[in-house]
């Protein structure tokens, strides 16, 4: 769980990303909290793979945003300047490895959370794919 400072930092950074003032690989994800009737925001790195955009949970299945997205049936909003609704489609673990590898190429600060080097083979990413959810952004 994040500290009070961590939550404040995330909220502030998500606001800045939502304004579109961060690099294009970052966006603010807005999803309804599964336990309270309020909007939860997270700042995430977008990975491009084969013409599609993906979000990866660097903290695994226990991440709050992942649990909220699953509870919302994938219906969320993404924000970069404007907020617009999208659907996040969870990718089966058997298809995640190449996307995880692509994500580590752009998520330089997030890659430290995965137990695999960004230079590792796709087969090495297959070994951890069950533990790191991946969602495709469907407009």
Short mmCIF file of C-alpha atoms in Angstrom, two decimals:
data_model
loop_
_atom_site.label_atom_id
_atom_site.label_comp_id
_atom_site.label_asym_id
_atom_site.label_seq_id
_atom_site.Cartn_x
_atom_site.Cartn_y
_atom_site.Cartn_z
CA UNK A 1 0.00 0.00 0.00
CA UNK A 2 1.24 3.50 -0.76
CA UNK A 3 2.06 5.90 2.04
CA UNK A 4 0.06 9.10 2.56
CA UNK A 5 2.79 10.99 0.68
CA UNK A 6 2.69 8.36 -2.08
CA UNK A 7 -1.06 8.79 -2.50
CA UNK A 8 -0.69 12.57 -2.62
CA UNK A 9 2.15 12.33 -5.14
CA UNK A 10 0.13 9.96 -7.34
CA UNK A 11 -2.90 12.24 -7.21
CA UNK A 12 -0.80 15.28 -8.13
CA UNK A 13 1.08 13.49 -10.91
CA UNK A 14 -2.17 12.04 -12.32
CA UNK A 15 -3.61 15.56 -12.41
CA UNK A 16 -0.56 16.87 -14.30
CA UNK A 17 -0.67 13.91 -16.72
CA UNK A 18 -4.40 14.44 -17.18
CA UNK A 19 -3.67 17.98 -18.31
CA UNK A 20 -1.37 16.54 -20.97
CA UNK A 21 1.77 18.12 -19.49
CA UNK A 22 3.77 14.90 -19.24
CA UNK A 23 5.43 12.83 -21.98
CA UNK A 24 2.91 11.12 -24.29
CA UNK A 25 3.68 7.70 -22.86
CA UNK A 26 1.91 8.71 -19.63
CA UNK A 27 -1.81 9.03 -19.07
CA UNK A 28 -4.20 9.34 -16.18
CA UNK A 29 -6.55 6.39 -15.75
CA UNK A 30 -9.87 7.21 -14.10
CA UNK A 31 -11.92 4.33 -12.73
CA UNK A 32 -14.72 4.08 -10.21
CA UNK A 33 -13.51 2.75 -6.87
CA UNK A 34 -14.98 -0.70 -6.25
CA UNK A 35 -15.62 -0.08 -2.54
CA UNK A 36 -16.72 3.57 -2.57
CA UNK A 37 -18.66 5.72 -4.96
CA UNK A 38 -15.75 7.92 -5.99
CA UNK A 39 -13.35 8.21 -8.88
CA UNK A 40 -9.87 6.74 -8.46
CA UNK A 41 -6.99 8.03 -10.60
CA UNK A 42 -3.69 6.39 -11.43
CA UNK A 43 -0.82 7.51 -13.62
CA UNK A 44 0.26 4.78 -16.03
CA UNK A 45 2.75 4.18 -18.83
CA UNK A 46 1.28 3.26 -22.20
CA UNK A 47 3.11 0.64 -24.25
CA UNK A 48 2.56 0.33 -27.98
CA UNK A 49 2.71 -3.14 -29.46
CA UNK A 50 1.62 -4.06 -33.00
CA UNK A 51 -0.39 -0.86 -33.38
CA UNK A 52 -2.33 -1.30 -30.14
CA UNK A 53 -1.94 0.54 -26.82
CA UNK A 54 -1.56 -1.38 -23.57
CA UNK A 55 -1.43 -0.72 -19.83
CA UNK A 56 0.61 -2.94 -17.53
CA UNK A 57 0.34 -3.31 -13.78
CA UNK A 58 3.93 -3.10 -12.55
CA UNK A 59 2.72 -4.07 -9.06
CA UNK A 60 0.84 -7.14 -10.20
CA UNK A 61 -2.66 -8.42 -9.52
CA UNK A 62 -2.96 -6.73 -6.14
CA UNK A 63 -2.78 -3.23 -7.59
CA UNK A 64 -5.78 -1.08 -6.68
CA UNK A 65 -6.34 0.14 -10.21
CA UNK A 66 -6.35 -3.44 -11.55
CA UNK A 67 -8.95 -4.55 -9.01
CA UNK A 68 -11.07 -1.48 -9.75
CA UNK A 69 -10.87 -2.04 -13.53
CA UNK A 70 -11.92 -5.67 -13.12
CA UNK A 71 -14.83 -4.65 -10.87
CA UNK A 72 -15.90 -2.01 -13.43
CA UNK A 73 -15.91 -4.56 -16.24
CA UNK A 74 -13.12 -2.66 -17.97
CA UNK A 75 -15.17 0.55 -18.35
CA UNK A 76 -12.86 3.44 -17.50
CA UNK A 77 -11.83 6.89 -18.68
CA UNK A 78 -8.38 7.91 -19.79
CA UNK A 79 -7.27 11.47 -19.59
CA UNK A 80 -4.66 13.46 -21.49
CA UNK A 81 -6.09 16.92 -21.74
CA UNK A 82 -9.63 15.59 -22.03
CA UNK A 83 -11.23 12.67 -20.32
CA UNK A 84 -12.80 10.11 -22.64
CA UNK A 85 -14.35 6.72 -21.99
CA UNK A 86 -12.61 3.54 -23.14
CA UNK A 87 -12.82 -0.14 -22.40
CA UNK A 88 -9.81 -2.01 -21.07
CA UNK A 89 -9.67 -5.61 -22.28
CA UNK A 90 -7.55 -7.87 -20.09
CA UNK A 91 -5.08 -9.90 -22.11
CA UNK A 92 -4.77 -13.62 -21.28
CA UNK A 93 -1.51 -14.54 -19.53
CA UNK A 94 -0.47 -16.69 -22.50
CA UNK A 95 -0.35 -13.57 -24.73
CA UNK A 96 1.26 -11.09 -22.30
CA UNK A 97 4.99 -11.82 -22.62
CA UNK A 98 5.83 -9.78 -25.75
CA UNK A 99 3.71 -6.88 -24.47
CA UNK A 100 5.47 -6.97 -21.10
CA UNK A 101 8.80 -6.85 -22.91
CA UNK A 102 7.63 -3.88 -25.01
CA UNK A 103 6.42 -2.13 -21.86
CA UNK A 104 9.83 -2.47 -20.19
CA UNK A 105 11.38 -0.66 -23.15
CA UNK A 106 9.37 2.51 -22.39
CA UNK A 107 8.57 2.26 -18.67
CA UNK A 108 12.08 2.97 -17.46
CA UNK A 109 11.08 3.68 -13.85
CA UNK A 110 8.54 0.85 -13.69
CA UNK A 111 10.78 -1.92 -15.00
CA UNK A 112 12.47 -2.23 -11.60
CA UNK A 113 9.27 -3.86 -10.31
CA UNK A 114 9.54 -6.81 -12.69
CA UNK A 115 11.97 -9.60 -11.83
CA UNK A 116 13.14 -9.82 -15.46
CA UNK A 117 15.66 -7.64 -17.26
CA UNK A 118 14.35 -5.53 -20.17
CA UNK A 119 16.95 -7.31 -22.35
CA UNK A 120 15.64 -10.77 -21.39
CA UNK A 121 14.04 -13.01 -23.98
CA UNK A 122 10.29 -13.23 -24.46
CA UNK A 123 10.49 -16.73 -22.93
CA UNK A 124 11.73 -15.16 -19.69
CA UNK A 125 8.73 -12.84 -19.68
CA UNK A 126 6.42 -15.84 -20.19
CA UNK A 127 7.56 -17.14 -16.81
CA UNK A 128 6.18 -14.05 -15.02
CA UNK A 129 3.19 -13.24 -17.25
CA UNK A 130 0.60 -14.68 -14.83
CA UNK A 131 1.67 -12.18 -12.16
CA UNK A 132 1.49 -8.96 -14.21
CA UNK A 133 -1.89 -8.02 -15.71
CA UNK A 134 -1.94 -6.38 -19.13
CA UNK A 135 -4.91 -4.46 -20.55
CA UNK A 136 -5.49 -3.34 -24.14
CA UNK A 137 -7.07 0.10 -24.56
CA UNK A 138 -10.12 -0.21 -26.82
CA UNK A 139 -11.53 3.15 -27.93
#
